[in-house]
Coordinates of C-alpha atoms (C1' of nucleotides) in Angstrom, one line a residue:
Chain A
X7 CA -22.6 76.0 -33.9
X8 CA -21.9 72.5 -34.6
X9 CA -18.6 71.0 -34.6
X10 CA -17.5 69.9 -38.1
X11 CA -16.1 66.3 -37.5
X12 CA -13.5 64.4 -40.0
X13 CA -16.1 62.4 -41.8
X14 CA -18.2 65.7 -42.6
X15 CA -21.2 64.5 -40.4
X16 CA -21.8 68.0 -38.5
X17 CA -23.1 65.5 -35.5
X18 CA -21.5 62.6 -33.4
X19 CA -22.7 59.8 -36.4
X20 CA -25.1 56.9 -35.3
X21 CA -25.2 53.4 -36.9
X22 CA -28.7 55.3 -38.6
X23 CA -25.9 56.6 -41.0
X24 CA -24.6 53.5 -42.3
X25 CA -27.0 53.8 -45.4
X26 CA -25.7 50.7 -46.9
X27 CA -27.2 49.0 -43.7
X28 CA -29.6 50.5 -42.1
X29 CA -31.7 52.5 -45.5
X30 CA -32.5 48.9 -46.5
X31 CA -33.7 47.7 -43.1
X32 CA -38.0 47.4 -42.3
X33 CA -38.7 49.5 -39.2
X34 CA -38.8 46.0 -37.2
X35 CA -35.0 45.0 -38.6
X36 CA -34.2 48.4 -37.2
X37 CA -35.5 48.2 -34.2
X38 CA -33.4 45.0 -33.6
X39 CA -30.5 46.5 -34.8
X40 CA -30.7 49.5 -32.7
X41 CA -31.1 47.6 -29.3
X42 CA -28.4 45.5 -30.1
X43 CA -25.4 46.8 -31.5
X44 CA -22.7 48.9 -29.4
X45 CA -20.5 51.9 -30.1
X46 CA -16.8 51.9 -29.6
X47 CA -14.5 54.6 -30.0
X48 CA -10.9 54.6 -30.9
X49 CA -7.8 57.2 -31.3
X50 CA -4.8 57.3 -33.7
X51 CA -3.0 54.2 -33.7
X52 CA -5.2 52.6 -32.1
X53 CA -5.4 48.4 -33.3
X54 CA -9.0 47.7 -34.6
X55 CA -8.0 44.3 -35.2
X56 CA -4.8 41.7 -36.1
X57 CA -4.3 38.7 -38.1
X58 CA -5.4 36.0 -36.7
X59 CA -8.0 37.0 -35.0
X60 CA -11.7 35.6 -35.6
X61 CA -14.5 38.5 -36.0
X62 CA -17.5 38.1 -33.9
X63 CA -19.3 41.1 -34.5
X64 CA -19.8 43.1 -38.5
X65 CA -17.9 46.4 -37.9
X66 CA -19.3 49.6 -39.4
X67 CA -16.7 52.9 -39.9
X68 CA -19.4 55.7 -38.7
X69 CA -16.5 58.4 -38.5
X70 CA -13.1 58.6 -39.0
X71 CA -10.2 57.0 -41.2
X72 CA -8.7 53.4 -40.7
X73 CA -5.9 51.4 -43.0
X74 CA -5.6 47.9 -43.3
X75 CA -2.5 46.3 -44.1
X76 CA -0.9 42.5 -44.7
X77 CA 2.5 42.2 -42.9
X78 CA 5.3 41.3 -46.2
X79 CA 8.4 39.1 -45.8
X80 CA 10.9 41.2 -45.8
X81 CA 9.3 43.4 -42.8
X82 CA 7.6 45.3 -45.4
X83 CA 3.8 45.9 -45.0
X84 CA 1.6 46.1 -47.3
X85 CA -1.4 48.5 -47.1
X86 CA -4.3 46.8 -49.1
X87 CA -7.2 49.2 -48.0
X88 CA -8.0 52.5 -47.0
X89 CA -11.3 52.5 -45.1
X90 CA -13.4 55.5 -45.2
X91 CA -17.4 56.3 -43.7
X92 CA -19.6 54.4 -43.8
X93 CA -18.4 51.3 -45.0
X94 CA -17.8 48.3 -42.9
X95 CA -14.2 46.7 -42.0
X96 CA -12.9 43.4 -41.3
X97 CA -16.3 42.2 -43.0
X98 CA -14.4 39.5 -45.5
X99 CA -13.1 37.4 -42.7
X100 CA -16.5 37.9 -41.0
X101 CA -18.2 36.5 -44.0
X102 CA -15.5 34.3 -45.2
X103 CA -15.9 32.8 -41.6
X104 CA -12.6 32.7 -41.1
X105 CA -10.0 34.7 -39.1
X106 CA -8.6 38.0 -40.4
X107 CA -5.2 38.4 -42.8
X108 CA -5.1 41.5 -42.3
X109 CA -4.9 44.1 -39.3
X110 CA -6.6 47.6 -38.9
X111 CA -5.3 50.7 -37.6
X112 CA -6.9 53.8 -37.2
X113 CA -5.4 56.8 -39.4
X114 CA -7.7 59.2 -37.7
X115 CA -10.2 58.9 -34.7
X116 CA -12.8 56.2 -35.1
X117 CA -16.6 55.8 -34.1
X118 CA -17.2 52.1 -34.8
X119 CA -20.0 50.0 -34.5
X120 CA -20.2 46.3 -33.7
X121 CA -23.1 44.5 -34.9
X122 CA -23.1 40.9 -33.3
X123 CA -22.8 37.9 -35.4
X124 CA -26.2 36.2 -34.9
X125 CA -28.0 39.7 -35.6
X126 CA -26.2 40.1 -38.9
X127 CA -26.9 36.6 -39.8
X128 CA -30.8 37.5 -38.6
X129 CA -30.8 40.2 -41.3
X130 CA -29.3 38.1 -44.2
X131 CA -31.6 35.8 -43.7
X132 CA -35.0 38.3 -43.7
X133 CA -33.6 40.9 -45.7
X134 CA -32.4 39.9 -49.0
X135 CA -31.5 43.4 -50.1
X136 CA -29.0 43.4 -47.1
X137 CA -27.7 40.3 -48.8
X138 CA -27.5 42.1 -52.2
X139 CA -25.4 45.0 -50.7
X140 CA -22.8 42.8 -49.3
X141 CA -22.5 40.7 -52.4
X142 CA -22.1 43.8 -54.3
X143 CA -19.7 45.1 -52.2
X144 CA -17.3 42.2 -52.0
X145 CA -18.0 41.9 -55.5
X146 CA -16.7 45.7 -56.4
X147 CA -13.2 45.0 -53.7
X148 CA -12.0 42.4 -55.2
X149 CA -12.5 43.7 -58.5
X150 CA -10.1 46.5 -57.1
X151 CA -7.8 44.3 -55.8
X152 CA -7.1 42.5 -58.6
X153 CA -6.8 45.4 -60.0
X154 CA -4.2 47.0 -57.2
X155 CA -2.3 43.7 -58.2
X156 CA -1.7 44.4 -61.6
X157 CA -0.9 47.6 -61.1
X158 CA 1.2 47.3 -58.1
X159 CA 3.2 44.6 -59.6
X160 CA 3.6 46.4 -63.4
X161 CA 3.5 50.1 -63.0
X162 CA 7.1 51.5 -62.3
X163 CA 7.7 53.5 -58.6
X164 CA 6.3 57.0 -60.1
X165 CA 3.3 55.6 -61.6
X166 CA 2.1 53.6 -58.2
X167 CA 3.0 56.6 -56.5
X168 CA 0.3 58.6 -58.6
X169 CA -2.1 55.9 -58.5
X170 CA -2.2 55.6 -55.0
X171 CA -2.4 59.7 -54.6
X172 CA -5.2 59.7 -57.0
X173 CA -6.6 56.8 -55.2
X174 CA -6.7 58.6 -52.2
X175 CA -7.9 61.2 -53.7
X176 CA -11.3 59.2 -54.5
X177 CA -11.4 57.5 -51.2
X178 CA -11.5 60.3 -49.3
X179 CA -11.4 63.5 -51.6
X180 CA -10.2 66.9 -51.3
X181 CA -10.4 69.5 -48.2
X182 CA -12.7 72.4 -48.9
X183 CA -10.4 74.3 -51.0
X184 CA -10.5 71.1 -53.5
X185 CA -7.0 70.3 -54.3
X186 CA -5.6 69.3 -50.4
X187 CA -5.7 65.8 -50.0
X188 CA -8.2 64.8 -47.2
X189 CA -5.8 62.2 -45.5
X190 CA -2.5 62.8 -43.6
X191 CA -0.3 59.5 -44.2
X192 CA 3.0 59.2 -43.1
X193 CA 6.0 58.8 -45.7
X194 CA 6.1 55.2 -44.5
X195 CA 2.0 54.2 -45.2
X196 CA 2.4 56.3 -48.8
X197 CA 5.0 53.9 -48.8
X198 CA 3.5 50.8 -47.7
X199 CA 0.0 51.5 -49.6
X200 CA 2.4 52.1 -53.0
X201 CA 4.6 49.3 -52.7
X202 CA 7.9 50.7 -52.4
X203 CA 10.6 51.4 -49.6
X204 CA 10.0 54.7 -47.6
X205 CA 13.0 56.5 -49.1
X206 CA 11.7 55.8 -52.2
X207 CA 8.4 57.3 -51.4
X208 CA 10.4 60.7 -50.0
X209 CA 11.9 60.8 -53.2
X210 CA 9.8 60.3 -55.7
X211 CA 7.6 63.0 -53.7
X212 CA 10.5 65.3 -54.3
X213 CA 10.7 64.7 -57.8
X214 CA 6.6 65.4 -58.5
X215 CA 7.2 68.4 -56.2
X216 CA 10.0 70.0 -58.3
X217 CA 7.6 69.0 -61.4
X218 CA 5.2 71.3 -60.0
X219 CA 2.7 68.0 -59.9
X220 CA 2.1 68.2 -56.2
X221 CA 3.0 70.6 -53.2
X222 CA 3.7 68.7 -49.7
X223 CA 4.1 70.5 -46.7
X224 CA 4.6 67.9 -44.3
X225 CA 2.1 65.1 -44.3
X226 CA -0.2 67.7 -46.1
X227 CA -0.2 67.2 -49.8
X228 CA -2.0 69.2 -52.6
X229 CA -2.4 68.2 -55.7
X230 CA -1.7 71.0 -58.0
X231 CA -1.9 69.5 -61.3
X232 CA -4.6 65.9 -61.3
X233 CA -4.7 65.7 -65.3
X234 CA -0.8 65.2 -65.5
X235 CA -0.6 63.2 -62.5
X236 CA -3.2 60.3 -64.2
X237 CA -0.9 60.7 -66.8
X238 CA 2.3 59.8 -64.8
X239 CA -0.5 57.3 -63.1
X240 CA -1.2 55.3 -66.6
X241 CA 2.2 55.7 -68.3
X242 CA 4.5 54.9 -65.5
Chain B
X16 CA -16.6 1.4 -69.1
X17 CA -17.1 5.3 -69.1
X18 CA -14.7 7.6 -70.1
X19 CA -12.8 9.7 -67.2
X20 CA -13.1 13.1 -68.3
X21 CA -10.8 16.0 -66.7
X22 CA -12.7 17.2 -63.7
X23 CA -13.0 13.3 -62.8
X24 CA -16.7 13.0 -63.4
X25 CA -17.3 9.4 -65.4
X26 CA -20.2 11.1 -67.2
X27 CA -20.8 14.2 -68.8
X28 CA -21.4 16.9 -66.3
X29 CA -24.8 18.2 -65.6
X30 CA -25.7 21.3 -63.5
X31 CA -26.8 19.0 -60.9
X32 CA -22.8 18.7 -60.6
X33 CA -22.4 22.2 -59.6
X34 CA -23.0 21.4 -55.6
X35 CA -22.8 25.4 -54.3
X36 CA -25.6 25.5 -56.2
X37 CA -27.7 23.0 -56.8
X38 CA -27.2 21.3 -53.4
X39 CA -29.1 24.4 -51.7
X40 CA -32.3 25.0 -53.6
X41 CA -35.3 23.8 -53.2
X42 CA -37.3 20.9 -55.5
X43 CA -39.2 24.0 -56.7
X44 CA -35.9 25.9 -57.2
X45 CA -33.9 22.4 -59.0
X46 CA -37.3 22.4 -61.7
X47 CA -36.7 26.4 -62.1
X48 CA -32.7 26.0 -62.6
X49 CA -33.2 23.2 -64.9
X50 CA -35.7 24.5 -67.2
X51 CA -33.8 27.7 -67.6
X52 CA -30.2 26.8 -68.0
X53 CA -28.2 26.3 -71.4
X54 CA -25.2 24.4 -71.6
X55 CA -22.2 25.4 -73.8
X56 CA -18.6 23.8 -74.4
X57 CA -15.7 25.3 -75.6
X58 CA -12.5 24.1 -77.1
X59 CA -8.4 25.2 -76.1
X60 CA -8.2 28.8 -76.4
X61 CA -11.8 29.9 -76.7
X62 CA -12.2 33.0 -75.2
X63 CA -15.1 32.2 -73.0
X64 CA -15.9 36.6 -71.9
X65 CA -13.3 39.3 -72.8
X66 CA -12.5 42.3 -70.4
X67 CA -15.6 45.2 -71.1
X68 CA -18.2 42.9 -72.0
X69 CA -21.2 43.1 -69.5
X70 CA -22.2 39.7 -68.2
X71 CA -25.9 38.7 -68.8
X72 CA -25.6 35.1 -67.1
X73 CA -24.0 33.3 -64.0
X74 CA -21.6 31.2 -65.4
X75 CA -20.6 27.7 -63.8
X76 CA -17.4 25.5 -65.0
X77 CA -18.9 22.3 -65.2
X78 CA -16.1 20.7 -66.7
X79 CA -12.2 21.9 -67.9
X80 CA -10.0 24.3 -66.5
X81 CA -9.8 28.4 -67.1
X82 CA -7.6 31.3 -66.7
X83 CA -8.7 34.7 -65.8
X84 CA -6.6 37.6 -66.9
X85 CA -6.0 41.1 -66.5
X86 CA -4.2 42.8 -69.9
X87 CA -0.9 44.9 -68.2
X88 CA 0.8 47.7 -68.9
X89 CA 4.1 46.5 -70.4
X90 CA 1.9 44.2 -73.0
X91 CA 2.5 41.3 -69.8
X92 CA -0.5 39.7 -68.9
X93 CA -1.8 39.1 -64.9
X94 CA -3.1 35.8 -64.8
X95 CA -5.4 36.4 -61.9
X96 CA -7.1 33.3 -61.1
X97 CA -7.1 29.6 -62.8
X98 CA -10.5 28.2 -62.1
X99 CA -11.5 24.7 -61.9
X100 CA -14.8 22.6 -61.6
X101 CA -17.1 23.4 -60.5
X102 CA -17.0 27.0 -59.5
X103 CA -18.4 30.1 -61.0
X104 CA -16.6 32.5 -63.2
X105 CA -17.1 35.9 -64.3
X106 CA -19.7 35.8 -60.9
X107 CA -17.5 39.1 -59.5
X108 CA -18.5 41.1 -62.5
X109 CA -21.8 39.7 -62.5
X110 CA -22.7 40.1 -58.9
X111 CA -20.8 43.5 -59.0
X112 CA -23.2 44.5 -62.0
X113 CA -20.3 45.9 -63.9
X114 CA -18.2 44.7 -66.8
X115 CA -15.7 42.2 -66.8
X116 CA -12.1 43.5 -65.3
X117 CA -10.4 40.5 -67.2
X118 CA -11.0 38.2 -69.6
X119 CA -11.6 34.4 -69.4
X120 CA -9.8 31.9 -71.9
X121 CA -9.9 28.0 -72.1
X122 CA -6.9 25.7 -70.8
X123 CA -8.5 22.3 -71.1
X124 CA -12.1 22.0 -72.8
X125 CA -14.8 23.4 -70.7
X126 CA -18.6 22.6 -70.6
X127 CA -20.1 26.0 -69.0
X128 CA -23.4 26.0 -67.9
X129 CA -25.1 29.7 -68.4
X130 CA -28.1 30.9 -65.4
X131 CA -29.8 33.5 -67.1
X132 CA -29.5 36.8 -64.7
X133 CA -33.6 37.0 -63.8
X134 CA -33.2 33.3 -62.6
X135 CA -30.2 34.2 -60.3
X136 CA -32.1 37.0 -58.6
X137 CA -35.1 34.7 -57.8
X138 CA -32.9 32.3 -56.0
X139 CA -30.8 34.8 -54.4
X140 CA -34.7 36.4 -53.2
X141 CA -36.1 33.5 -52.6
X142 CA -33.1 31.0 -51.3
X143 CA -30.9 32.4 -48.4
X144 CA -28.5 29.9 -48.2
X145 CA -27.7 30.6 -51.7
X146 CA -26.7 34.1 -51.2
X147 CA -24.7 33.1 -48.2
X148 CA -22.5 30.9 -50.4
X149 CA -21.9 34.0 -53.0
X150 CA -21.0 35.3 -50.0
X151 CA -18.6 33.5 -48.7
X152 CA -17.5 32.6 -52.0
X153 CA -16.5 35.8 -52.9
X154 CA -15.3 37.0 -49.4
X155 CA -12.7 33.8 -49.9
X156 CA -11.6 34.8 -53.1
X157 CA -10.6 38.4 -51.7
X158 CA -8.9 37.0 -49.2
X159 CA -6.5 35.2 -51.6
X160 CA -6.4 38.3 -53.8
X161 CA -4.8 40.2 -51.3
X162 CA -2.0 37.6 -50.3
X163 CA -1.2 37.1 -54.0
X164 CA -1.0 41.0 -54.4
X165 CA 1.5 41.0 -51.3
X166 CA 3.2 37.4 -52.4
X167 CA 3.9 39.1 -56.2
X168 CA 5.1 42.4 -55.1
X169 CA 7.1 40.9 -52.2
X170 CA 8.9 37.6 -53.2
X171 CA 11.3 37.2 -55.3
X172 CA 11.2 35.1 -58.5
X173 CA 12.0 32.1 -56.8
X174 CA 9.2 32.5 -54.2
X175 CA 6.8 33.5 -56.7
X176 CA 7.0 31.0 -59.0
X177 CA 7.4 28.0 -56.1
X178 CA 4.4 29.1 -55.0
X179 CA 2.4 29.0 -58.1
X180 CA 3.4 25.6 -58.5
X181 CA 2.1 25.2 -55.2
X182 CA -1.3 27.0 -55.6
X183 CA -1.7 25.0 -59.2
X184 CA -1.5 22.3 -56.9
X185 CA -4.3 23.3 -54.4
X186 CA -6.4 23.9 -57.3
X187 CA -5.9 21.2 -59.8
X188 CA -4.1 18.3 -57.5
X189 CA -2.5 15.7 -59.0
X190 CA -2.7 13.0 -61.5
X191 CA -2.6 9.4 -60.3
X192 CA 0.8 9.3 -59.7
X193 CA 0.4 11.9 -56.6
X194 CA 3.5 13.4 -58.3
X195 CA 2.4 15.2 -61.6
X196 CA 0.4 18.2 -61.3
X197 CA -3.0 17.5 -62.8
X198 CA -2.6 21.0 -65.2
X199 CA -0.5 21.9 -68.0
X200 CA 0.6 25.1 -69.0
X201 CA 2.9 27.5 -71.3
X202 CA 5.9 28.5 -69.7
X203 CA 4.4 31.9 -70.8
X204 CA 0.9 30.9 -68.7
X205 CA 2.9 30.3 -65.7
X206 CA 5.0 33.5 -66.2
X207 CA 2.0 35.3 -66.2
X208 CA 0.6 33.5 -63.1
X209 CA 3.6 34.8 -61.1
X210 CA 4.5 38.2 -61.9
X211 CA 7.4 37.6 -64.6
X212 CA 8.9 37.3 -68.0
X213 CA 8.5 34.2 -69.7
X214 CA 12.2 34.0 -69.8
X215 CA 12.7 34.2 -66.3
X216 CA 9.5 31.3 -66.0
X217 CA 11.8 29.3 -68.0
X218 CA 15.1 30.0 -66.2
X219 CA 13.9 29.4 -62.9
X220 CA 12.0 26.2 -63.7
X221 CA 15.2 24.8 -65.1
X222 CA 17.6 26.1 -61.6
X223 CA 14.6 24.1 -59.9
X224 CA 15.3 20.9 -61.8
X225 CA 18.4 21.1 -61.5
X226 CA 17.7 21.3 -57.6
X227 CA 16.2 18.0 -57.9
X228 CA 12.8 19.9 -56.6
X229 CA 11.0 19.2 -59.7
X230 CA 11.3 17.9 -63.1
X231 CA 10.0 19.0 -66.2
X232 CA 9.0 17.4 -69.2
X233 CA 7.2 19.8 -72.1
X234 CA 4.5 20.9 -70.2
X235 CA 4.2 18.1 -68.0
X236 CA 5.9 19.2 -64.3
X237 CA 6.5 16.8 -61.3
X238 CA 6.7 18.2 -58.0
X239 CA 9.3 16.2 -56.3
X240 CA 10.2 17.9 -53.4
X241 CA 7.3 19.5 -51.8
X242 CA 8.6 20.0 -48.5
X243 CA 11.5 22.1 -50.4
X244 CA 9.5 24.1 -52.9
X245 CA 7.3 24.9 -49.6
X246 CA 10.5 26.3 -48.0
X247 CA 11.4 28.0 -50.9
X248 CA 8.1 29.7 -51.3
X249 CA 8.2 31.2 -47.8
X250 CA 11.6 32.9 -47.8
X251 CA 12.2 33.3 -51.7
Chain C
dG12 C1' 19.5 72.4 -21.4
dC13 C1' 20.5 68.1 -23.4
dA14 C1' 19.4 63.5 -24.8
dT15 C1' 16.5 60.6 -27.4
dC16 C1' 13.6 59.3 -30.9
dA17 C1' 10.6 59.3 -35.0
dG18 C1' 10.1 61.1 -39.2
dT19 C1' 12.0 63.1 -43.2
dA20 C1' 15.6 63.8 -46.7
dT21 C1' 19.3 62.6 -49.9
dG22 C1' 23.6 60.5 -51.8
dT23 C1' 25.9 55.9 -53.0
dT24 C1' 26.2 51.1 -53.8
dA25 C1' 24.5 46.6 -54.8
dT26 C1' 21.5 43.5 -57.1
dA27 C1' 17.3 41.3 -58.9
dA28 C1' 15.0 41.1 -62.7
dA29 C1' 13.8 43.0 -67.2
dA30 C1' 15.3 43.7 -71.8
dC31 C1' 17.7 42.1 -75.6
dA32 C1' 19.9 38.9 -78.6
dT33 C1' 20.3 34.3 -80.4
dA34 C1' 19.5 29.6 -81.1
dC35 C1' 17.1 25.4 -81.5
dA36 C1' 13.5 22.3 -81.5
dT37 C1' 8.7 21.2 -83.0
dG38 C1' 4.6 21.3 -85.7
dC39 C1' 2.0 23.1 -89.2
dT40 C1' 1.1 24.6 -94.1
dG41 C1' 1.4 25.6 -98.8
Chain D
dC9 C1' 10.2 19.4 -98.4
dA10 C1' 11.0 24.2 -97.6
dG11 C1' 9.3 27.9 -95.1
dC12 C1' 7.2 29.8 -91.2
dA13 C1' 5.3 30.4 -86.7
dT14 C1' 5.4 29.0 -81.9
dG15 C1' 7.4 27.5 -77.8
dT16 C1' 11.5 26.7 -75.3
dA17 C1' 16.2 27.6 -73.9
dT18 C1' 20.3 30.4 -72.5
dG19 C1' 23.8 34.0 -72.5
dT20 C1' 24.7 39.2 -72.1
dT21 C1' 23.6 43.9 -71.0
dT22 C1' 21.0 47.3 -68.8
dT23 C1' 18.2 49.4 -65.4
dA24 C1' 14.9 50.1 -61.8
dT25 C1' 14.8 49.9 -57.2
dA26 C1' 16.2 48.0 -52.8
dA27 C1' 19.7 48.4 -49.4
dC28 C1' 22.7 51.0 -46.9
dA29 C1' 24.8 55.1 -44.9
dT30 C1' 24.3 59.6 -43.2
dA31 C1' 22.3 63.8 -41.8
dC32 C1' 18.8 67.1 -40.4
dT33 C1' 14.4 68.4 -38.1
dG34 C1' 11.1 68.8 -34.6
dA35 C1' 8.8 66.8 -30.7
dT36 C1' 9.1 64.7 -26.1
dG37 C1' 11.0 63.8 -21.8
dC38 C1' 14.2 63.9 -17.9

DNA sequence: GCATCAGTATGTTATAAAACATACATGCTG
DNA sequence: CAGCATGTATGTTTTATAACATACTGATGC
């Protein structure tokens, strides 16, 4: 029996499950694709890629969990994406052509593929659907960025807190028995994805637990009780 | 002798003006674009789209200068991006085929040219280079998205607000004088441009007089100091 | 077995910034 | 011209949250 893998593939994925890629490919474009891309595979805290750097190649997430984060002034970081299957990463300062802001870490074990530059810029040029996705894509991230601004900057410490649990929440969804969250972060990434100091992330935890909101048992956390949480969420 | 308008163009703007667009199309595409374009203007204040409203056009700021806000929590507004000549607005919305996130209000009189929706996806079928400059267009703006969100939850009020002067300047430059930035806001505008009460807009501006980095004259403000304002951007 | 370290937890203090309260110009309007 | 709204200015109070201090736990290694 198959091995049930993180990402809910039942199989080691291939780049043939990067749908927003590959479904919109003609069987030539995939061809080319498929002879010239390469897998590489990468374990917890493992570095993806750092500021600074200049992409070469489009990265796709076929399995696993990766978060990508802006280091702050005051040593803080701030997480400003949580990458989940199949979506590509690092793919604004590839098309921005310029170097990454941002670094990415793996969460959980990764299966990425690198698509070189010239290839990519091969499809964008003879597949204008390919085009489309991208557009819409960057289109629909910064829409949530702005919006992560206003909200990062406004909400007070509980409200972020739900946000980004409920965030999570749709990013990656619930474990099987449909209230477990299906991400394991650390105090300090809840933290840094929430904008707030670890120990206030530990506490404000506390609080939702002993309001019944939320159980955590370590980095596991269940949310008991959604409908008040996007209350605390919206309100806070 | 022709009038100099505010985006520095001796003449009335046309769409031929609008250079990431028009400069990449064909003769075919120029006849297509010109044929089916209208033009508008708008006075101080207009609200040019409002957050909800579904976007039916490509919009281009031929002339004037715009903010684009987010509605808060706390009743404070995000001012999320001032837009000058001659970029798109309301193109993340349009390309992310949902409805506008914020809404978009004059600062200077605008002439807004409107590409009817059908039109844009012929040239985005037919003209690749156009789509690669939405691209990279909107892969840019993300990237200084996420900066602001970790500047405005990260510096203090100092730091923000030295470096909206900054980024006004980046955006708008300066009059002739190479001292006087070329855009002039509320106090409550520039509050809502860096993450804080108007009150604190007009303390902070007044400390920074006072500091001989700027000075301030109604709504007229002369950077004097950049070097300084610099420095105080990065470690306020 | 003990030392070390990272992660978690919680209480106390300090402080940046919001909230609130006034006040004073300026421009508009009946 | 009086009355009102709007934008600007500044002092005082309050509060949310960061900063700091300390302690406990469980894992890892020698």
């Amino acid at each position: 029996m198959p091995r049930r893998l993180e990402n809910n593939f039942t199989t080691e994925p291939t780049i043939k499950d990067v749908s927003q890629l590959y479904d919109v490919l003609t069987d030539q474009e995939k061809e080319r694709v498929l002879n010239n891309h390469t897998v590489k595979h990468f374990k917890k805290n493992d570095v993806i890629y750092q500021e600074g750097e200049f992409p070469d190649s489009l990265l796709c997430l076929g399995s696993g969990k990766v978060k990508v984060y802006k280091v702050g002034f005051g040593g803080r970081d701030q997480i400003v994406r949580m990458a989940n299957p199949t979506s590509f990463i690092g793919y604004r300062a590839f098309f921005a052509e310029g170097p990454h802001v941002a670094s990415a870490v793996v969460i959980e074990p990764c299966t990425i593929f690198y698509i070189p530059k010239a290839i990519v810029y091969e499809l964008l040029e003879s597949n204008h659907q390919f085009s489309l996705n991208i557009i819409r894509s960057l289109a629909q991230e910064l829409g949530f960025s702005r919006y992560r601004t206003v909200t990062l900057t406004q909400k007070h410490i509980r409200g972020r807190l739900a946000e980004s649990l409920l965030v999570l929440r749709d990013i990656y969804g619930f474990e099987d028995d449909g209230i477990t969250l299906n991400v394991y972060l650390s105090r300090e990434d809840l933290a840094n994805f929430s904008n707030m100091t670890t120990s206030n992330a530990i506490r404000t935890l506390s609080t939702f637990v002993n309001e019944k909101v939320i159980t955590v048992d370590g980095r596991i956390i269940r949310l008991l009780d959604v409908e008040t949480l996007e209350k605390i969420s919206k309100l806070g």
